[in-house]
């Protein structure tokens, strides 16, 4: 493939194809869908953090007028632990079947234990109260520190660690060189321990689905997810219905950020629909979303970095304990694999530990694991730079990874743009501006860097020319970041037509070939490849059709500016044939014009970013406010700059919330105490400054448009950048997130007390 460089539409801020439907309210989200004769499903959830289920009696619920079906774990396919892993993507169906519906034990407050379908939501909710569950309440554990103690209550008796029952369910290691020898060479060694709290993805739209099971078993699912093929596969495995009998139709999605890459309701609603013979609709409340769907992990990390006097890092060691929640699967790969990747470190050990505890199973959240690791590493990087009296950006540049660097997780890095992001940050107006007068309020500036792997994977597309010479592109990925607009730009560019003539739609599991999840910053990378190849096939067909009309060889025809032209005067003197003219002649020239491509796309390049953050501290209230922020990122090629900037800004906002306010708070009964947006403090517009974006474009040579994924990296450096800025303002290091007003006030009071003594 040749990289397109002379562009008309690539790089333009075109209007998104779904924009009108979104702003007028015409777009259909999952909860908007209704069917004739539908009934409502509700879930009964465990009130206990940890309890053995000795029995469930549903007879009273079944007798309640209006109840049409009741489902328990016996209706969901079991994947026995002892038979080994049953992988589907990054998930293991042994854990999925127990997350969707509790089997042997209820493992967290909110764990589903039964579900009811009835003619109204109110009747279904009342019927749930009539279900009798015989619980044997067990000791429980929430925090990592408690879960890894030798005498901790163990969630899974089958799990052994170092020969003993344990809540540590996995370990990942990346190793390079000899860290013991490396630390001997260091003139400065700093080691610190950090903790973070679980935070939720915070998507505005709760999980919802409507499911119909016909008399012949054919099943149709309308739901909110980041991948309709994932929905089909998981639902099939958990219900026993063949995939070929399931059609999963993606609704518009009101946010996901990784939290909708697994399913919660679909298998339950499917079995309720199958048992009742009626379509079933289920919509989570916000309380259910907060209590029973995956936030990201809490963590405890220890990072040690050693450097010589000239600023060279000679050794680093990171140990990252991440909470998996009730079932295995915390994102230790992101924490252990990404944290040190921006740097060329000869001696390195990075370890990740997966820890279970009695809270809801984690789900992916934007570069899962990487922000946790970067928070620890980037704060220690600043401390080392300060000890060496080196500018923090210069210190990062001295040690920056580049082409040829061997990353700790294995690969030799290709041409990357990390050092360029550091240079752009240092040259930025933000970094070179004075902090200004805070009118008595301390101000500080911090920096941090971050990395995310990015991914390729399976993708499918179909491109069809309509009878009037316009274009319809069908892809298989839900659009959560503006991918439809970018695809329209690419297709219009290749065909040489106005972008408004390109319609981009998201196909369901029966209208487009298999396509992997929207996640991991892979969608535009992958879908652009298959759309490009499909469009190239279309162009070849158009050239052949024109050649037939002109009675010349197809190689003598070129496609430019939306029309076929003779490639040279020697080919003949013919008037150009436009796309519309060739479409009009299609019935007589071979039939409809269309092409599809399915690929397991390869060649994704990782993403790097460097951020600059200014804060102002209200010392009376203990409030840290971000007053200026600049995100610099190597974006490969910005196909649609507006939505690239949107990705950067969105990631920054989420990271600021994670740094300053957001956290799950558990009460003495082991339950989430702030399961709603009123008490779970997400930032809003009035909390944010304008967020500046600097896009460094180092095109990916393995992609036809130079695309690199951009959606994950922006959240990775944020917490560290904010923490480093607060230190710069106050001279106080915070090793625990969030850096909320009570923590800042307590630290300031301690400083005053210490000074008085």
XYZ file of C-alpha atoms in Angstrom:
757
model
C 0.000 0.000 0.000
C 1.132 3.561 -0.695
C 0.727 6.192 2.006
C -1.588 8.961 0.802
C 0.143 12.324 1.244
C -1.582 14.808 -1.087
C -5.007 15.078 0.488
C -8.264 16.899 0.011
C -10.370 15.258 2.720
C -7.897 13.417 4.934
C -6.962 15.850 7.656
C -10.146 17.925 7.273
C -12.647 18.668 10.050
C -15.701 17.389 8.220
C -19.144 17.105 9.802
C -19.670 13.658 11.303
C -22.195 11.485 9.431
C -24.168 10.706 12.600
C -24.132 14.288 13.845
C -27.614 15.339 12.761
C -29.248 12.265 14.300
C -27.398 12.826 17.567
C -28.254 16.495 18.012
C -31.899 16.112 16.966
C -32.541 13.070 19.157
C -33.329 10.820 16.209
C -30.433 8.450 16.954
C -31.620 5.231 18.601
C -29.787 4.054 21.681
C -30.402 0.660 23.225
C -32.969 1.859 25.773
C -34.952 3.578 22.987
C -35.813 0.283 21.300
C -39.188 -1.363 21.943
C -41.029 -4.336 20.461
C -44.724 -5.270 20.381
C -45.532 -7.592 23.255
C -42.298 -6.971 25.099
C -41.981 -7.587 28.808
C -39.462 -6.260 31.328
C -36.563 -7.978 33.027
C -35.136 -7.174 36.458
C -32.212 -8.678 38.360
C -32.114 -9.801 41.980
C -28.693 -8.963 43.379
C -26.823 -10.223 46.419
C -26.808 -7.909 49.453
C -23.659 -9.591 50.769
C -20.002 -9.096 49.779
C -19.330 -12.825 50.152
C -21.830 -15.625 50.693
C -22.266 -19.246 49.739
C -25.571 -19.851 47.931
C -27.113 -22.908 49.574
C -30.408 -22.677 47.709
C -32.798 -20.453 45.756
C -36.600 -20.747 45.942
C -38.383 -18.894 43.144
C -41.884 -20.358 43.592
C -43.451 -17.268 45.171
C -42.088 -15.043 42.417
C -43.355 -17.374 39.705
C -46.882 -17.236 41.149
C -47.081 -13.447 41.168
C -49.594 -12.284 38.510
C -47.755 -10.761 35.536
C -44.569 -12.784 35.979
C -43.681 -14.654 32.792
C -40.244 -16.171 33.521
C -37.577 -16.577 36.191
C -33.912 -17.333 35.536
C -31.139 -18.496 37.875
C -27.634 -19.844 37.389
C -29.002 -23.233 36.320
C -30.275 -21.528 33.136
C -26.818 -20.166 32.257
C -24.239 -22.552 30.784
C -21.621 -23.560 33.345
C -17.939 -23.622 32.490
C -16.355 -25.688 35.292
C -13.204 -24.252 36.832
C -11.348 -27.554 36.817
C -11.689 -28.038 33.054
C -9.363 -25.121 32.321
C -9.598 -21.827 30.511
C -12.235 -21.161 27.851
C -10.876 -17.983 26.237
C -12.937 -15.564 24.193
C -10.842 -12.536 23.314
C -9.249 -11.385 26.568
C -12.014 -12.960 28.670
C -12.335 -16.442 30.143
C -15.847 -17.852 29.978
C -15.363 -19.557 33.349
C -15.377 -16.073 34.864
C -18.026 -14.671 32.546
C -20.609 -17.323 33.431
C -20.060 -16.583 37.136
C -20.114 -12.825 36.635
C -23.374 -12.823 34.698
C -25.056 -14.976 37.354
C -23.645 -16.127 40.706
C -23.202 -19.895 40.918
C -21.456 -21.407 43.920
C -21.103 -18.109 45.767
C -22.148 -14.476 45.638
C -18.841 -12.646 45.446
C -19.752 -8.962 45.786
C -22.724 -6.799 46.793
C -24.760 -6.478 43.597
C -23.771 -9.878 42.181
C -26.776 -11.207 40.186
C -28.368 -14.292 41.756
C -31.674 -14.459 39.810
C -33.754 -12.511 37.298
C -37.453 -12.081 36.558
C -39.406 -11.052 33.459
C -42.878 -9.604 33.931
C -45.413 -7.461 32.137
C -44.204 -4.311 33.888
C -40.982 -3.165 35.517
C -42.812 -2.730 38.809
C -44.092 -6.316 38.843
C -40.652 -7.646 37.912
C -39.067 -5.666 40.746
C -41.716 -6.892 43.211
C -41.198 -10.492 42.092
C -37.452 -10.190 42.744
C -38.278 -9.418 46.382
C -40.256 -12.684 46.599
C -37.284 -14.855 45.621
C -35.872 -16.606 48.683
C -32.106 -17.113 48.722
C -30.457 -19.201 51.423
C -27.098 -17.499 52.019
C -24.247 -18.668 54.191
C -22.564 -15.339 54.865
C -18.770 -15.542 54.680
C -15.910 -13.251 55.716
C -14.981 -10.775 53.023
C -12.143 -8.537 51.890
C -12.139 -5.389 49.749
C -8.703 -3.741 49.766
C -5.552 -5.163 48.182
C -3.601 -4.883 51.431
C -6.227 -7.007 53.193
C -6.719 -9.452 50.326
C -3.054 -10.482 50.147
C -2.577 -11.050 53.885
C -1.770 -14.675 54.785
C -4.966 -14.982 56.856
C -7.249 -13.162 54.396
C -10.656 -14.654 53.531
C -10.079 -16.491 50.247
C -12.641 -15.998 47.492
C -11.748 -19.076 45.454
C -10.714 -22.190 47.344
C -9.398 -23.781 44.149
C -6.772 -21.038 43.707
C -3.298 -21.651 45.120
C -0.364 -19.254 45.282
C 2.995 -20.617 46.348
C 1.193 -23.782 47.380
C -1.391 -22.114 49.638
C -4.956 -20.833 49.123
C -4.661 -17.200 48.081
C -6.355 -14.235 46.477
C -3.345 -13.693 44.211
C -4.552 -15.337 41.013
C -1.841 -14.438 38.531
C 1.541 -12.844 37.884
C 3.146 -11.293 34.808
C 6.829 -10.413 34.470
C 8.866 -8.407 31.983
C 12.616 -8.559 32.444
C 15.596 -6.974 30.746
C 19.252 -7.007 31.845
C 20.299 -7.358 35.495
C 18.646 -4.877 37.867
C 20.907 -5.713 40.813
C 23.968 -4.844 38.760
C 22.214 -1.787 37.325
C 21.386 -0.305 40.715
C 25.035 -0.703 41.770
C 25.946 1.738 38.984
C 23.417 4.362 40.085
C 24.362 7.603 41.835
C 20.740 8.339 42.734
C 18.152 5.697 43.638
C 14.586 6.569 44.598
C 11.899 4.073 45.589
C 8.285 4.964 46.356
C 4.973 3.174 46.906
C 1.681 4.441 45.460
C -1.994 3.525 45.769
C -4.980 4.266 43.569
C -8.688 3.699 44.074
C -11.179 1.979 41.764
C -12.804 4.436 39.366
C -15.699 3.854 36.986
C -15.719 4.509 33.244
C -18.642 6.839 33.834
C -20.475 6.343 30.536
C -23.707 8.341 30.514
C -25.788 5.564 28.922
C -26.404 2.575 31.224
C -26.306 -0.988 29.914
C -29.500 -1.894 28.075
C -30.815 -4.516 25.680
C -33.990 -5.811 24.050
C -33.984 -9.444 22.990
C -36.413 -11.572 21.015
C -36.241 -15.363 20.718
C -38.533 -16.666 17.969
C -40.312 -19.994 18.043
C -37.620 -21.533 15.842
C -34.897 -20.365 18.219
C -33.727 -17.486 16.035
C -32.566 -14.800 18.445
C -32.223 -11.068 17.829
C -30.340 -8.794 20.218
C -30.458 -5.009 20.209
C -27.955 -3.706 22.743
C -25.396 -1.104 23.719
C -21.907 -2.554 23.385
C -18.457 -2.003 21.957
C -18.770 -5.042 19.720
C -21.813 -6.849 18.375
C -19.757 -9.910 17.447
C -18.538 -10.155 21.042
C -22.174 -9.924 22.197
C -23.172 -12.722 19.835
C -20.287 -15.003 20.820
C -20.618 -14.540 24.585
C -24.395 -14.860 24.514
C -24.105 -18.030 22.456
C -21.621 -19.599 24.846
C -23.599 -18.643 27.956
C -27.025 -19.702 26.653
C -26.158 -22.655 24.424
C -27.846 -21.057 21.406
C -25.716 -21.527 18.247
C -24.047 -18.359 17.002
C -25.674 -18.878 13.615
C -29.066 -18.479 15.298
C -28.173 -15.159 16.935
C -28.284 -11.784 15.238
C -26.701 -8.995 17.293
C -27.605 -5.482 16.170
C -25.569 -2.599 17.604
C -27.451 0.452 18.783
C -25.817 3.839 19.007
C -23.613 3.840 22.082
C -23.693 6.480 24.782
C -20.133 5.953 25.936
C -18.137 2.866 26.790
C -14.424 3.617 27.358
C -13.789 -0.143 27.632
C -16.644 -0.799 30.068
C -18.864 -2.202 27.326
C -16.393 -4.749 25.982
C -18.069 -7.461 28.067
C -21.730 -8.276 28.668
C -23.944 -8.340 31.736
C -27.604 -8.411 30.682
C -27.768 -10.117 27.281
C -27.555 -13.805 28.369
C -30.069 -13.187 31.162
C -32.522 -11.390 28.884
C -32.075 -14.087 26.229
C -33.023 -16.869 28.640
C -35.955 -14.857 29.992
C -37.165 -14.306 26.420
C -36.693 -17.982 25.568
C -38.611 -19.166 28.644
C -41.412 -16.606 28.334
C -41.856 -16.624 24.566
C -41.933 -12.801 24.672
C -39.372 -10.126 23.786
C -37.585 -8.949 26.935
C -36.209 -5.486 27.613
C -33.689 -4.766 30.378
C -32.155 -1.436 31.378
C -29.774 -1.030 34.302
C -30.281 1.751 36.799
C -27.290 3.967 37.545
C -27.063 2.291 40.953
C -26.777 -1.105 39.262
C -24.143 0.212 36.849
C -22.024 1.525 39.693
C -22.378 -1.537 41.913
C -22.253 -4.373 39.419
C -20.333 -3.369 36.291
C -16.623 -3.089 35.974
C -14.770 -0.109 37.229
C -11.051 -0.269 36.722
C -8.705 -1.658 39.336
C -7.550 -0.216 42.578
C -3.811 -0.657 42.880
C -0.724 -0.703 45.039
C 2.523 -0.071 43.168
C 6.160 0.196 44.196
C 8.608 1.767 41.744
C 12.373 2.080 42.139
C 14.530 3.974 39.637
C 18.297 4.464 39.655
C 20.260 6.944 37.544
C 23.804 8.204 37.160
C 24.916 11.816 37.656
C 24.708 12.534 33.935
C 20.995 11.701 33.943
C 21.104 8.184 32.520
C 18.685 5.688 34.010
C 20.594 2.469 34.641
C 17.968 0.368 36.426
C 14.282 0.288 37.253
C 11.991 -2.069 39.138
C 8.207 -1.851 39.208
C 5.824 -4.034 41.201
C 2.146 -3.516 40.435
C -0.659 -5.156 42.428
C -4.007 -4.619 40.698
C -7.451 -5.535 41.953
C -9.344 -7.904 39.680
C -12.520 -7.700 41.696
C -14.430 -10.885 42.369
C -13.003 -12.888 39.472
C -9.534 -13.035 37.858
C -8.543 -10.621 35.134
C -7.061 -7.292 36.248
C -5.127 -5.375 33.546
C -1.652 -6.183 34.825
C -0.469 -6.369 31.202
C -1.036 -2.632 30.823
C 0.573 -1.711 34.125
C 3.626 -3.954 33.810
C 4.025 -3.670 30.031
C 3.452 0.036 29.375
C 4.854 1.896 32.362
C 8.531 1.961 31.395
C 8.139 1.732 27.596
C 8.771 5.447 26.893
C 12.303 4.932 28.172
C 15.465 3.118 27.129
C 16.436 1.368 30.369
C 19.148 -1.323 30.149
C 18.233 -3.139 33.385
C 14.575 -3.532 34.168
C 12.110 -5.746 36.007
C 8.387 -5.032 35.802
C 5.983 -7.311 37.672
C 2.204 -7.387 37.770
C 0.058 -9.271 40.306
C -3.634 -10.051 39.779
C -5.565 -9.900 43.088
C -9.171 -10.939 43.753
C -11.366 -9.262 46.357
C -15.078 -8.922 47.084
C -16.029 -6.175 44.694
C -17.403 -6.208 41.167
C -15.186 -7.684 38.461
C -13.109 -5.055 36.715
C -13.610 -4.182 33.074
C -11.323 -2.381 30.665
C -11.029 1.367 31.113
C -9.137 3.297 28.454
C -5.583 1.916 28.208
C -6.413 -0.547 30.986
C -3.678 -0.682 33.606
C -1.364 1.792 31.896
C -2.459 4.959 33.775
C -1.944 3.144 37.088
C 1.603 2.194 36.189
C 2.411 5.571 34.658
C 1.247 7.395 37.798
C 3.888 5.586 39.848
C 6.709 5.622 37.287
C 6.268 9.237 36.179
C 6.155 10.573 39.731
C 9.417 8.778 40.565
C 10.903 10.046 37.286
C 10.255 13.587 38.510
C 11.831 12.879 41.874
C 14.960 11.480 40.240
C 15.170 14.465 37.867
C 14.855 16.837 40.822
C 17.565 14.995 42.772
C 19.868 15.309 39.731
C 18.863 18.966 39.184
C 17.783 18.205 35.596
C 14.705 19.700 33.912
C 12.023 16.968 34.005
C 11.473 17.093 30.235
C 15.214 17.045 29.554
C 15.497 13.999 31.825
C 12.810 12.241 29.802
C 14.486 13.165 26.529
C 17.886 11.899 27.701
C 16.317 8.521 28.453
C 13.696 8.510 25.721
C 12.994 5.359 23.723
C 13.542 5.584 19.989
C 13.889 3.394 16.934
C 15.941 0.347 17.871
C 15.216 0.466 21.611
C 14.238 -2.903 23.059
C 11.048 -2.490 25.073
C 10.693 -4.378 28.341
C 7.706 -6.307 26.983
C 9.758 -7.673 24.113
C 9.714 -5.864 20.788
C 12.465 -3.819 19.191
C 10.771 -0.474 18.651
C 10.298 0.816 15.090
C 10.341 4.511 14.200
C 8.389 6.138 17.034
C 7.549 9.707 17.986
C 8.115 9.742 21.728
C 11.103 12.092 21.801
C 9.252 14.395 19.392
C 6.403 14.670 21.915
C 8.871 15.677 24.640
C 10.470 18.255 22.362
C 7.062 19.630 21.349
C 6.005 19.882 24.994
C 9.196 21.730 25.924
C 8.814 24.122 22.979
C 5.126 24.720 23.646
C 3.797 28.147 24.657
C 2.428 26.478 27.785
C 5.748 25.161 29.073
C 7.454 28.464 28.349
C 4.803 30.685 29.901
C 5.133 31.940 33.479
C 2.760 30.342 35.970
C 1.231 33.717 36.687
C -0.134 35.260 39.837
C -2.494 33.046 41.807
C -3.471 35.984 44.085
C -2.003 34.213 47.062
C -2.944 30.716 45.886
C 0.065 28.492 45.148
C 0.499 27.397 41.558
C 2.571 24.587 40.134
C 3.460 22.922 36.844
C 3.972 19.224 36.219
C 4.781 16.969 33.288
C 4.445 13.274 32.558
C 4.625 10.851 29.652
C 2.752 7.698 28.719
C 2.465 4.809 26.278
C -0.176 2.383 25.056
C 0.385 -0.714 22.866
C -2.417 -0.128 20.292
C -3.724 -3.082 18.300
C -4.863 -4.389 14.933
C -7.036 -7.485 14.691
C -10.001 -8.628 12.659
C -11.987 -6.130 10.639
C -14.434 -6.297 7.733
C -15.912 -3.726 5.382
C -18.171 -3.536 2.363
C -18.180 -0.599 -0.073
C -21.076 -0.240 -2.515
C -21.774 2.314 -5.222
C -25.421 3.376 -5.329
C -27.382 3.718 -8.552
C -26.970 7.515 -8.463
C -23.226 7.351 -8.002
C -22.862 7.829 -4.278
C -21.151 5.492 -1.817
C -22.297 3.394 1.119
C -19.604 1.965 3.403
C -20.521 -0.727 5.915
C -18.090 -1.562 8.701
C -18.417 -3.871 11.696
C -17.304 -1.594 14.530
C -19.525 0.502 16.805
C -18.475 4.138 16.509
C -17.503 5.640 19.862
C -14.828 8.096 18.765
C -15.768 9.513 15.364
C -14.614 6.577 13.229
C -17.500 7.022 10.763
C -16.371 10.569 9.987
C -12.776 9.438 9.487
C -13.850 6.565 7.226
C -15.934 8.978 5.132
C -12.857 11.199 4.745
C -10.693 8.261 3.649
C -13.200 6.859 1.166
C -13.916 10.290 -0.319
C -10.182 10.917 -0.641
C -9.537 7.663 -2.487
C -12.494 8.067 -4.839
C -11.910 11.783 -5.397
C -15.469 12.793 -4.482
C -17.025 15.103 -1.924
C -17.128 13.507 1.536
C -20.861 14.247 1.806
C -21.477 11.641 -0.922
C -20.175 8.888 1.408
C -22.539 7.284 3.904
C -20.977 5.119 6.629
C -23.099 2.644 8.540
C -22.375 0.057 11.234
C -23.462 -3.402 10.137
C -24.849 -6.098 12.406
C -23.588 -9.665 12.713
C -25.585 -10.774 9.655
C -24.775 -7.889 7.323
C -20.988 -7.578 7.572
C -18.089 -9.929 8.166
C -16.585 -10.586 11.576
C -15.071 -7.534 13.213
C -13.382 -7.379 16.572
C -14.205 -5.011 19.395
C -14.108 -1.244 19.339
C -11.298 -0.875 21.849
C -7.546 -0.777 22.290
C -7.244 2.138 19.835
C -7.640 -0.269 16.953
C -10.820 0.697 15.126
C -9.698 3.339 12.653
C -6.372 1.562 12.154
C -8.140 -1.678 11.241
C -11.255 -0.393 9.500
C -9.288 2.065 7.360
C -7.245 -0.855 6.030
C -10.256 -2.881 4.908
C -12.114 0.180 3.606
C -9.011 1.211 1.639
C -8.633 -2.212 0.071
C -12.362 -2.411 -0.698
C -12.263 1.025 -2.316
C -9.195 0.087 -4.346
C -11.158 -2.880 -5.712
C -14.008 -0.512 -6.581
C -11.604 1.784 -8.418
C -10.214 -1.169 -10.374
C -13.768 -2.127 -11.395
C -14.502 1.457 -12.443
C -11.345 1.545 -14.554
C -12.317 -1.743 -16.204
C -15.825 -0.476 -16.944
C -14.473 2.722 -18.507
C -11.943 0.732 -20.519
C -14.732 -1.440 -21.909
C -16.748 1.625 -22.912
C -13.730 3.180 -24.613
C -12.529 -0.159 -25.987
C -9.026 0.259 -24.567
C -6.896 -1.663 -22.101
C -7.773 -1.102 -18.390
C -4.124 -0.270 -17.731
C -4.601 2.735 -20.015
C -7.239 4.176 -17.653
C -6.511 6.181 -14.522
C -8.901 7.297 -11.773
C -8.614 10.927 -10.705
C -10.944 13.471 -9.112
C -13.943 11.191 -9.102
C -13.727 10.122 -12.741
C -12.009 7.765 -15.164
C -9.538 9.398 -17.542
C -7.275 8.087 -20.293
C -3.887 7.674 -18.638
C -2.136 9.537 -21.466
C -2.899 11.034 -24.901
C -1.627 7.803 -26.432
C -4.541 5.944 -24.823
C -7.031 7.995 -26.819
C -9.079 11.192 -26.563
C -12.121 10.488 -24.404
C -14.259 12.630 -22.140
C -13.898 11.624 -18.466
C -16.486 9.215 -17.104
C -17.600 10.247 -13.637
C -18.583 7.927 -10.827
C -22.226 8.865 -11.332
C -22.039 8.150 -15.071
C -20.421 4.761 -14.540
C -22.975 3.900 -11.842
C -25.774 4.774 -14.248
C -24.288 2.451 -16.865
C -23.709 -0.388 -14.354
C -26.726 -2.547 -15.353
C -25.469 -2.763 -18.909
C -21.796 -3.070 -18.017
C -21.634 -6.016 -15.635
C -24.035 -5.178 -12.840
C -23.765 -3.562 -9.394
C -20.456 -2.143 -8.264
C -19.293 -3.231 -4.824
C -16.433 -4.883 -2.987
C -15.712 -6.224 0.460
C -12.561 -7.118 2.371
C -11.970 -9.065 5.581
C -8.551 -8.966 7.251
C -6.756 -9.808 10.455
C -4.962 -6.485 10.346
C -1.317 -6.269 11.348
C 1.250 -3.527 11.815
C -0.192 -1.409 14.621
C 2.302 0.986 16.194
C 2.176 1.970 19.854
C 1.213 5.467 20.892
C 3.181 7.974 22.986
C 2.213 11.213 24.667
C 3.684 13.888 26.919
C 1.504 16.227 28.971
C 1.973 19.560 30.735
C -0.355 20.517 33.599
C -0.737 23.687 35.692
C -2.646 23.648 38.974
C -3.730 26.222 41.505
C -4.331 25.257 45.130
C -7.004 26.777 47.341
C -5.222 26.182 50.638
C -8.272 27.172 52.701
C -10.433 24.461 51.136
C -7.760 21.977 50.066
C -8.950 22.103 46.465
C -6.550 21.575 43.564
C -7.813 23.098 40.340
C -6.299 22.422 36.951
C -5.979 25.843 35.331
C -4.097 24.976 32.139
C -3.413 21.705 30.338
C -1.586 20.729 27.150
C -1.609 17.207 25.720
C 1.060 16.374 23.158
C 0.755 13.079 21.276
C 2.212 11.270 18.309
C -1.042 10.602 16.454
C 0.436 8.987 13.353
C -1.790 10.771 10.872
C -4.802 12.810 11.977
C -7.472 11.647 9.528
C -10.043 13.880 11.242
C -8.203 16.363 13.492
C -11.348 17.426 15.328
C -12.043 13.950 16.617
C -8.380 13.284 17.374
C -8.454 16.386 19.570
C -11.695 15.159 21.082
C -10.027 11.893 22.034
C -7.105 13.728 23.622
C -9.335 16.117 25.543
C -11.675 13.362 26.713
C -8.813 11.268 28.039
C -7.394 14.246 29.905
C -10.731 15.025 31.556
C -11.108 11.425 32.728
C -7.558 11.404 34.059
C -8.119 14.631 35.981
C -11.200 13.107 37.605
C -9.161 10.026 38.507
C -6.394 12.207 39.950
C -8.459 14.630 42.015
C -11.914 13.358 42.881
C -13.128 10.004 41.643
C -13.091 6.901 43.832
C -15.294 4.082 44.998
C -15.974 4.455 48.717
C -16.898 1.315 50.642
C -18.781 1.305 53.934
C -18.260 -0.969 56.931
C -20.572 -3.573 55.362
C -18.384 -3.931 52.277
C -20.806 -2.076 49.997
C -20.241 0.841 47.641
C -21.376 3.952 49.496
C -21.428 6.386 46.567
C -23.183 4.468 43.776
C -24.494 7.470 41.857
C -23.269 10.545 40.018
C -24.313 12.816 42.892
C -21.809 11.254 45.292
C -19.347 9.756 42.811
C -17.598 12.981 41.879
C -16.913 13.074 38.141
C -15.576 16.368 36.769
C -17.936 18.569 34.771
C -17.241 21.380 32.314
C -16.983 24.020 35.026
C -14.150 22.017 36.640
C -12.022 22.043 33.488
C -9.814 24.559 31.737
C -9.561 24.664 27.966
C -7.373 21.704 27.023
C -4.797 22.436 24.346
C -3.698 19.685 21.970
C -0.478 19.405 20.005
C -0.587 16.664 17.393
C 2.798 15.299 16.391
C 2.367 13.370 13.136
C 4.866 10.543 12.625
C 2.927 8.370 10.127
C 2.821 4.621 10.615
C 4.557 3.283 7.482
C 2.661 0.002 7.756
C -0.706 1.697 7.242
C -2.018 3.185 3.978
C -2.953 6.477 5.656
C -0.271 6.362 8.361
C -2.829 5.772 11.136
C -1.923 5.074 14.751
C -4.536 4.559 17.435
C -5.068 7.690 19.537
C -7.848 6.965 22.027
C -5.985 5.210 24.853
C -2.798 7.240 25.310
C -4.433 10.534 26.425
C -5.482 9.192 29.830
C -2.146 7.529 30.630
C 0.074 10.460 31.777
C -2.631 12.580 33.395
C -2.613 11.477 37.041
C 1.162 11.785 37.246
C 1.166 15.189 35.521
C -1.392 16.485 38.033
C 0.491 14.963 40.993
C 3.773 16.474 39.820
C 2.103 19.865 39.404
C 0.668 19.724 42.934
C 4.126 18.915 44.281
C 5.543 21.855 42.346
C 2.903 24.098 43.932
C 3.086 22.872 47.532
C 6.347 20.987 47.914
C 4.294 18.014 49.124
C 4.277 14.634 47.376
C 1.039 12.670 47.263
C 1.429 8.923 46.869
C -2.264 8.074 46.984
C -5.128 8.946 44.645
C -7.404 10.776 44.527
C -5.695 13.944 45.709
C -9.018 15.147 47.067
C -9.617 18.158 49.344
C -9.515 16.131 52.598
C -6.092 14.689 51.681
C -4.659 18.033 50.611
C -6.040 19.779 53.703
C -4.617 17.072 55.971
C -1.200 17.378 54.340
C -1.223 21.165 54.661
C -2.270 20.939 58.322
C 0.520 18.447 58.982
C 3.022 20.853 57.425
C 1.786 23.700 59.618
C 1.973 21.521 62.718
C 5.478 20.329 61.835
C 6.644 23.920 61.280
C 5.196 24.952 64.649
C 7.108 22.199 66.408
